[in-house]
Amino acid sequence: MPETITPAVPPTPPVTLSALLAREDLGLRQIAGPTDPGIVIHWAHTSEMADPYPYLLGGELLLTAGVHIPEGPDVSAYFDDYVSRIVAAGGAALGFGLAPVHDTVPPALVAACESRRLPLLEVPPQTTFSGVARAVWQLMAQARLAELRRVTEAQQSLAAAAARQDPVPSVLRQLAQRLGGRAVLYGPDGTEVAGAGREPAASPGASREPAVGAGASREPAVGAGAGREPVEGAGAALAALAGVVRPAARTTTPPDPTDRRPHAPGTPPAPGTRPQPAATPPGTRLTPITSSARPQAAAAPSARPQPAATPSAAPGAPPPRPQPSSATDAFGATHLAVYALGAGEGFVLGVATPRREPGDHTIASVAAVLLTLLTGEHQSGAGAARSSALVRLLLGAPPGEVAPLLGAGRWLVVHARPEAQAPDPVAASALGAALGSPLVDLGGDVVRVLMPADREPAPQPGWTLGVSAPAEPHEWPAADTQAARALARARATRAPLLRHAARPALADLVPPADAETHARSLLAPLSGQPALAETLRSWLSLHGSWDRTAVALGVHRNTVRQRIARCAGLLGADLDDPDVRMELWFALRRG
């Protein structure tokens, strides 16, 4: 089983060979091998062994004074073997010290390093090997400090983004910006819910089979692009890789005995067939989720991935491996990583970047935690109760009978509207989480939340809220109307939150039957024209303000003027008279 250790801090980043060569105090000079600026060194090691292979971990700058070089006129074969062993061990570069053994670098060594494409450095006599090693560690400490600072700043920006009115898009934008790539949130059905950043450009010939990464199956995951069909584009490869960690990727489809293609994850190959590994184009590198200290060859997989799920196992087969929570892969030069959010709810965070820095996994993990809080289940054990309540309502049960499944006591209805843009399902879910209730309904531009009355709703940044009076389940429809009117008043007065006033009024002193009869008689000319009645109600509640009424109703102020003039004509009343206004207000409250 591959390691899935998540470091608390990013590992120490390597240093580039070019940065070491730029140190004037060392006086190093490259005399052979590639000059790629991407060549990195993980540490420096001194050895005079003729075969240093057993003592190398990979990524070293190997330093030697040439004590091990045999005497003889032709040592080309010796140097070819010596350099090839360093390359096979993963050595990053070779440093050859001048004096006291050799005054110059042997030409045969230069030729061997050039042939094997191993960078060869000339170390001048005044530079000690310990000085070179110290310089490497100094550069690594500086790089580590810079990486820690980058990770800290990214964590702070992600936390600030999660507190915005559009938390999910904001977190994705920050993540894409910090990693220099593209960040995508996939829903339980595999579709893209939200995304930010640019998709890294794919290198030529990067089409490949998807869903291969650390903790994932070497065979394409069923439901995520199984088969030998190539995946076009890094975005499609990332979506396919997301299927590896999504619980919905499970399948029970048996293999075709005549099919010699890779079999589905979790199912044994047909008798007489030989499982074939997924094709990986030249240059594709499979990298584990955590950075390794030892670089690996480009064509070698970093870890044995595991199947996405195993619905049934054949007799004598090994036990199924657990569902991976994260996986990485590569699409040409593009690095891909996916993270399962929550405890099996199906949301997946995907990241595609043109490069992979040591702290990128830490930054992406912070974003995954924040997105889990924004998209996951916020009430432990409440999902089944809500499903039961919904079924009972659909089958005709009254709200009073269903309410105990959701919680005891009275309830509040909250209507909310964002200040900037129309809400999306994820933003609505995040608002419900902030208010402490998963009972959320998104309809048009308004989000409705049903929450227990013992929880005090607070203003939410970027939202305008209207709150009803506490209500019993049978009063929920009336509370819904109260919250809608409170929201309209809050938007008109630019208040972040307004409550419905539930204190007794003068109208409560009149017998309800008489009050309702009087209201119907007084408002009869407006019957059948709800737009006029609602406009008059809003206009009176806002003290005759044309602008505020227009904002509350979402119409032009001239439309409000025309409707109020129409009401005055139909009612035959002077709406500038405060007594008339008061009487109409009482009637509208009863109507």
PDB file of N, CA and C in Angstrom, residues 36 51 235:
ATOM      1  N   ASP A  36      20.433  22.564 -18.232  1.00  0.00           N
ATOM      2  CA  ASP A  36      19.019  22.824 -17.991  1.00  0.00           C
ATOM      3  C   ASP A  36      18.844  23.568 -16.666  1.00  0.00           C
ATOM      4  N   ASP A  51      32.822   2.639  -7.007  1.00  0.00           N
ATOM      5  CA  ASP A  51      31.407   2.425  -7.339  1.00  0.00           C
ATOM      6  C   ASP A  51      30.565   3.017  -6.211  1.00  0.00           C
ATOM      7  N   GLY A 235      -7.555  18.954 -18.845  1.00  0.00           N
ATOM      8  CA  GLY A 235      -8.809  19.072 -18.109  1.00  0.00           C
ATOM      9  C   GLY A 235      -9.581  17.772 -18.095  1.00  0.00           C
TER      10      GLY A 235
END
